[in-house]
Short mmCIF file of C-alpha atoms in Angstrom, two decimals:
data_model
loop_
_atom_site.label_atom_id
_atom_site.label_comp_id
_atom_site.label_asym_id
_atom_site.label_seq_id
_atom_site.Cartn_x
_atom_site.Cartn_y
_atom_site.Cartn_z
CA MET A 187 255.42 20.65 273.23
CA ASN A 188 254.05 23.34 275.59
CA LEU A 189 251.71 21.59 278.55
CA LEU A 190 249.22 24.04 279.66
CA GLY A 191 249.08 24.44 283.65
CA MET A 192 245.64 25.52 285.13
CA ASP A 193 246.98 29.31 284.89
CA SER A 194 248.40 29.12 281.60
CA ALA A 195 247.08 29.66 277.79
CA VAL A 196 248.49 30.06 274.42
CA SER A 197 249.58 33.33 273.16
CA ALA A 198 248.11 33.19 269.39
CA SER A 199 244.59 31.98 268.24
CA GLY A 200 244.08 28.15 268.28
CA ALA A 201 243.13 25.58 266.44
CA VAL A 202 241.81 22.86 269.06
CA ALA A 203 241.26 18.97 269.14
CA LEU A 204 239.06 17.61 271.45
CA GLY A 205 238.73 14.37 272.86
CA LEU A 206 240.25 11.70 275.48
CA PHE A 207 242.52 10.35 272.89
CA ASP A 208 243.46 7.30 274.76
CA GLY A 209 245.92 5.34 272.59
CA VAL A 210 246.12 8.04 269.89
CA HIS A 211 244.68 5.62 267.27
CA LEU A 212 243.77 6.25 264.03
CA GLY A 213 240.44 7.96 264.49
CA HIS A 214 242.26 10.15 267.08
CA ARG A 215 245.17 11.15 264.54
CA ALA A 216 242.21 12.16 262.34
CA VAL A 217 241.19 14.61 264.32
CA LEU A 218 244.48 15.72 265.58
CA ASN A 219 246.00 16.12 262.09
CA ALA A 220 243.10 18.18 261.23
CA ALA A 221 243.63 20.51 263.80
CA ALA A 222 247.28 20.66 262.96
CA ALA A 223 246.53 21.37 259.46
CA CYS A 224 244.28 24.19 259.94
CA ALA A 225 247.03 25.78 262.55
CA ASN A 226 249.42 25.36 259.72
CA ALA A 227 247.09 27.15 257.06
CA HIS A 228 246.38 30.03 259.32
CA GLY A 229 249.17 30.57 261.60
CA TYR A 230 247.37 29.15 264.50
CA THR A 231 248.41 27.21 267.46
CA ALA A 232 247.89 23.48 267.02
CA CYS A 233 246.29 22.66 270.28
CA ALA A 234 244.47 19.60 272.13
CA PHE A 235 242.34 19.25 275.06
CA THR A 236 242.23 16.17 276.89
CA PHE A 237 242.30 14.60 280.41
CA ALA A 238 244.93 13.21 282.64
CA ALA A 239 244.94 9.59 281.63
CA ASP A 240 245.07 8.56 285.30
CA SER A 241 242.15 10.49 286.16
CA VAL A 242 239.45 9.03 284.13
CA PRO A 243 236.82 7.76 286.57
CA GLN A 244 235.07 4.55 286.40
CA LYS A 245 232.36 3.73 283.78
CA ARG A 246 229.37 1.44 284.38
CA GLY A 247 231.00 0.23 287.30
CA TYR A 248 234.78 -0.66 286.09
CA THR A 249 237.89 1.16 286.24
CA LEU A 250 238.76 2.38 282.89
CA GLU A 251 242.56 0.88 282.04
CA TYR A 252 243.83 3.54 279.99
CA LEU A 253 246.09 2.43 276.98
CA TYR A 254 249.01 4.84 277.25
CA THR A 255 250.50 6.94 279.80
CA ASP A 256 250.45 10.86 279.12
CA VAL A 257 254.00 10.69 278.41
CA GLN A 258 253.32 8.53 275.46
CA LYS A 259 250.11 10.46 274.90
CA PHE A 260 251.73 13.56 274.37
CA ALA A 261 254.70 12.40 272.35
CA LEU A 262 252.14 11.07 269.69
CA MET A 263 250.04 13.94 269.68
CA GLU A 264 253.17 15.88 269.26
CA GLN A 265 254.07 13.75 265.87
CA CYS A 266 250.63 14.72 264.58
CA GLY A 267 251.48 18.34 264.96
CA ILE A 268 249.92 19.64 268.15
CA THR A 269 252.16 21.82 269.75
CA ALA A 270 250.00 22.88 272.93
CA VAL A 271 248.21 20.54 275.40
CA TYR A 272 245.82 21.19 278.43
CA ALA A 273 245.57 17.82 280.11
CA PRO A 274 243.77 18.75 283.58
CA ALA A 275 242.74 15.85 286.03
CA PHE A 276 239.11 15.11 285.28
CA GLY A 277 238.13 16.39 288.74
CA GLU A 278 239.52 19.72 288.01
CA ILE A 279 236.68 20.55 285.57
CA CYS A 280 234.21 18.10 285.42
CA ALA A 281 231.73 20.37 287.07
CA LEU A 282 231.89 22.91 284.56
CA ASP A 283 228.67 23.22 282.59
CA GLY A 284 228.84 23.33 278.81
CA GLU A 285 228.99 27.27 278.78
CA GLN A 286 231.70 27.32 281.07
CA PHE A 287 233.65 24.70 279.51
CA CYS A 288 233.79 26.71 276.34
CA GLN A 289 234.58 29.87 277.85
CA SER A 290 237.29 28.71 280.18
CA VAL A 291 239.03 26.20 278.24
CA LEU A 292 238.28 27.14 274.50
CA ILE A 293 238.25 30.89 274.94
CA ASP A 294 240.16 31.88 277.77
CA ARG A 295 242.99 29.33 277.26
CA PHE A 296 243.12 28.33 273.83
CA HIS A 297 241.61 31.61 272.26
CA ALA A 298 240.02 29.07 269.70
CA LYS A 299 239.23 29.93 266.16
CA ASP A 300 238.68 26.46 264.83
CA VAL A 301 237.58 23.44 267.02
CA PHE A 302 237.71 19.67 265.88
CA CYS A 303 236.13 16.70 267.44
CA GLY A 304 234.36 13.37 266.59
CA ALA A 305 230.47 13.51 266.04
CA ASP A 306 230.31 11.64 269.42
CA PHE A 307 232.29 14.07 271.29
CA ARG A 308 230.31 15.19 274.48
CA PHE A 309 231.44 17.50 277.38
CA GLY A 310 230.39 19.49 280.35
CA ALA A 311 229.13 18.37 283.59
CA GLY A 312 227.47 14.88 283.21
CA ALA A 313 228.66 14.93 279.41
CA ALA A 314 225.39 16.66 279.22
CA TRP A 315 226.33 18.64 276.15
CA ASN A 316 226.90 17.45 272.39
CA VAL A 317 228.36 18.63 269.18
CA GLU A 318 225.33 20.28 268.28
CA ALA A 319 225.38 22.65 271.67
CA LEU A 320 229.01 23.31 270.99
CA GLU A 321 228.35 24.54 267.49
CA ALA A 322 225.52 26.79 269.04
CA PHE A 323 228.28 28.08 271.74
CA GLY A 324 230.79 28.47 268.73
CA ILE A 325 228.35 30.95 267.08
CA GLN A 326 228.28 32.92 270.29
CA MET A 327 231.67 32.93 271.17
CA GLY A 328 233.25 33.19 267.81
CA PHE A 329 234.81 29.56 266.92
CA ARG A 330 234.05 27.32 264.32
CA VAL A 331 233.23 23.68 265.06
CA HIS A 332 234.53 20.93 262.52
CA ARG A 333 233.24 17.29 262.85
CA ILE A 334 235.55 14.75 261.80
CA SER A 335 234.21 11.58 260.36
CA PRO A 336 235.06 8.28 262.24
CA VAL A 337 237.74 6.08 260.78
CA CYS A 338 236.69 2.45 260.13
CA TYR A 339 238.99 -0.82 260.22
CA GLY A 340 237.23 -4.23 259.11
CA GLY A 341 233.79 -2.42 258.66
CA GLU A 342 233.69 -1.19 262.25
CA VAL A 343 234.50 2.18 263.82
CA ILE A 344 238.01 2.39 265.22
CA SER A 345 237.62 2.91 268.90
CA SER A 346 239.85 2.44 272.14
CA THR A 347 237.48 -0.08 273.46
CA ARG A 348 238.41 -2.24 270.31
CA ILE A 349 242.09 -1.68 270.79
CA ARG A 350 242.10 -2.73 274.63
CA ARG A 351 240.23 -5.79 273.73
CA ALA A 352 242.82 -6.88 271.12
CA VAL A 353 245.57 -6.13 273.56
CA LYS A 354 244.23 -7.81 276.40
CA THR A 355 243.64 -11.11 274.04
CA GLY A 356 247.26 -10.89 272.56
CA MET A 357 245.99 -9.87 269.15
CA ALA A 358 249.09 -7.68 268.71
CA GLU A 359 248.72 -7.31 264.82
CA HIS A 360 245.26 -6.39 265.09
CA ALA A 361 246.03 -3.74 267.90
CA ALA A 362 248.34 -2.25 265.69
CA ALA A 363 246.30 -1.93 262.59
CA LEU A 364 243.75 -0.17 264.66
CA LEU A 365 246.21 2.05 266.31
CA GLY A 366 248.39 2.87 263.35
CA ALA A 367 251.66 1.70 264.55
CA PRO A 368 252.58 -1.46 267.15
CA TYR A 369 251.26 -1.25 270.90
CA GLN A 370 254.12 0.03 272.80
CA ILE A 371 255.19 0.02 276.46
CA CYS A 372 257.44 2.75 277.59
CA GLY A 373 259.17 3.64 280.73
CA ASN A 374 262.35 3.64 282.50
CA VAL A 375 264.28 0.29 282.82
CA ILE A 376 264.45 -0.73 286.45
CA HIS A 377 266.45 -3.26 288.13
CA GLY A 378 265.07 -6.74 288.55
CA ALA A 379 266.32 -10.02 290.24
CA ALA A 380 269.03 -10.49 287.55
CA ARG A 381 268.24 -14.00 287.01
CA GLY A 382 268.58 -13.71 283.38
CA ARG A 383 271.78 -12.73 283.60
CA LYS A 384 273.12 -15.63 285.47
CA HIS A 385 271.64 -17.71 282.56
CA ALA A 386 273.23 -15.35 279.74
CA VAL A 387 269.90 -13.92 278.90
CA PRO A 388 269.99 -10.32 280.55
CA THR A 389 266.87 -8.56 280.35
CA ILE A 390 265.35 -4.89 280.90
CA ASN A 391 262.28 -4.49 282.98
CA ILE A 392 259.63 -1.90 282.58
CA PRO A 393 256.83 -1.71 285.05
CA PHE A 394 253.44 -0.60 284.19
CA ALA A 395 251.74 2.29 285.89
CA SER A 396 249.04 2.33 288.39
CA GLY A 397 245.62 2.16 286.17
CA GLN A 398 247.30 1.22 283.13
CA LEU A 399 246.06 -1.51 280.87
CA VAL A 400 248.18 -4.72 280.95
CA PRO A 401 248.60 -6.60 277.69
CA ALA A 402 247.79 -10.51 277.59
CA TYR A 403 250.47 -12.47 279.70
CA GLY A 404 252.62 -14.36 277.32
CA VAL A 405 255.49 -13.82 275.13
CA TYR A 406 255.90 -11.58 272.13
CA VAL A 407 258.11 -10.89 269.50
CA SER A 408 258.95 -7.17 269.88
CA ARG A 409 261.05 -4.40 268.81
CA THR A 410 262.73 -2.15 271.40
CA HIS A 411 264.00 1.48 270.84
CA THR A 412 266.97 2.70 273.10
CA LYS A 413 269.32 5.60 272.96
CA GLN A 414 271.67 2.96 271.53
CA GLY A 415 269.64 2.18 268.51
CA THR A 416 266.55 -0.19 267.77
CA PHE A 417 266.88 -3.73 268.45
CA ASP A 418 264.75 -7.05 267.67
CA SER A 419 263.76 -8.66 271.09
CA VAL A 420 261.58 -11.08 272.79
CA THR A 421 259.10 -9.78 275.58
CA ASP A 422 257.67 -11.74 278.37
CA ILE A 423 254.46 -9.80 280.03
CA GLY A 424 253.37 -11.34 283.29
CA VAL A 425 254.11 -12.10 286.88
CA LYS A 426 256.96 -14.75 286.54
CA PRO A 427 255.08 -17.48 288.20
CA THR A 428 257.95 -19.92 287.89
CA VAL A 429 260.16 -17.62 290.15
CA SER A 430 257.87 -15.44 292.18
CA GLN A 431 254.61 -15.75 293.83
CA THR A 432 254.23 -11.85 294.37
CA GLN A 433 255.71 -10.09 291.33
CA PRO A 434 253.63 -7.24 289.82
CA PRO A 435 252.83 -7.53 286.13
CA ALA A 436 255.85 -6.18 284.24
CA ALA A 437 257.33 -6.37 280.75
CA GLU A 438 260.60 -8.13 280.74
CA THR A 439 262.60 -7.85 277.49
CA PHE A 440 265.81 -9.60 275.94
CA LEU A 441 267.30 -7.52 273.20
CA LEU A 442 268.90 -9.62 270.35
CA ASP A 443 272.47 -8.48 269.43
CA PHE A 444 272.75 -6.07 272.15
CA SER A 445 275.11 -5.53 274.92
CA GLY A 446 275.19 -2.96 277.30
CA ASP A 447 273.69 -1.32 280.37
CA LEU A 448 270.14 0.06 280.04
CA TYR A 449 269.22 0.84 283.75
CA ASN A 450 267.43 4.00 284.53
CA GLN A 451 267.38 4.87 280.71
CA PRO A 452 264.19 5.35 278.93
CA CYS A 453 262.98 2.51 276.52
CA THR A 454 259.93 1.84 274.11
CA VAL A 455 259.09 -1.67 273.49
CA GLU A 456 256.75 -2.34 270.66
CA LEU A 457 254.69 -5.57 270.62
CA LEU A 458 254.70 -7.08 267.16
CA HIS A 459 253.21 -10.87 267.60
CA PHE A 460 251.96 -12.88 270.69
CA LEU A 461 254.24 -16.39 270.63
CA ARG A 462 252.66 -18.08 273.64
CA ALA A 463 250.84 -17.74 276.73
CA GLU A 464 252.62 -17.35 280.19
CA GLN A 465 253.09 -20.64 282.06
CA LYS A 466 254.69 -22.06 285.12
CA PHE A 467 257.80 -24.44 284.65
CA SER A 468 258.83 -27.16 286.89
CA ASP A 469 262.07 -25.10 287.65
CA GLU A 470 264.49 -22.39 286.17
CA THR A 471 266.30 -24.88 284.19
CA ALA A 472 263.09 -25.93 282.06
CA LEU A 473 262.18 -22.01 282.33
CA TYR A 474 265.46 -21.12 280.27
CA ARG A 475 265.33 -23.89 277.98
CA GLN A 476 261.74 -22.77 276.91
CA ILE A 477 263.47 -19.15 276.58
CA ALA A 478 265.83 -20.49 274.39
CA ARG A 479 263.02 -21.62 272.15
CA ASP A 480 261.23 -18.36 272.56
CA GLN A 481 264.46 -16.71 270.86
CA GLN A 482 264.39 -19.08 268.04
CA ASP A 483 260.45 -18.78 267.28
CA CYS A 484 261.04 -14.81 267.37
CA LEU A 485 264.03 -15.19 264.96
CA ALA A 486 261.69 -17.08 262.73
CA TRP A 487 258.78 -15.03 262.81
CA LEU A 488 260.96 -12.12 262.08
CA ALA A 489 262.74 -13.86 258.99
CA ALA A 490 259.22 -14.86 257.55
CA HIS A 491 257.77 -11.25 258.30
CA ARG A 492 260.29 -9.35 256.41
CA THR A 493 260.41 -11.85 253.75
CA HIS A 494 256.76 -11.19 253.46
CA GLN A 495 257.31 -7.40 253.51
CA LEU A 496 259.93 -7.79 250.81
CA ALA A 497 257.70 -10.05 248.38
#
């Protein structure tokens, strides 16, 4: 994928998807897939405009916790067929008016011929311009605008807000239905306190980025993708209250049927099912007794789930 900088542009005409694309959920994928299909049909470059995930400002008095880091977001966009992305920090272009945005981003950077967005897309300083204004600029500047219909689930439009709510309340299956795939946590494995190794339960630790949404604290059935393969796993998300008073939130994962060293390697942990809430135990013995039960509960859920899939 070509990540465009402030002074770079694509070399051919572009079919451009516009949006924040936080989570790259099924509604976002409809926009991205449409742009990619247009590019393939006409020999254009499949492009996307978005903002850097950690640059989105506060909204209605609270900080917007983003679902996925830029690395995750770009990888998912690439899976939709997007080959060039421009993702500036919000502050770099938030002062542009609607015409300036269309000229500098769509024309100068993407050489846009076809532009794709949701019906509620807004742009320019103060988000003062809507899709009707985008269409008017398109007539002036020579690009076509395609409104993509919203995607619904359970009778409601899929939105990042719905997904955040599901992730923060431990509704892993519901989040997966809205995203089109299980919610994932990605990053390089860091060193922890190695307590699990002492109890024959070695784990990998992945921290959350600053400003990133943290799922409901608790224990999950998970699936972990590594360079060595994909493994069933159990993931604890939280602050480890039994052993620490100052631990920042992190995802700690025990991979079933795995032996090896994953330190400093990239891993992706998918959350499949919420088993139980995080709790503080009287001592480490009680904690690891519960961890053994968690592993059995994980295996039972996986067995039942796979049986259901095969039925």
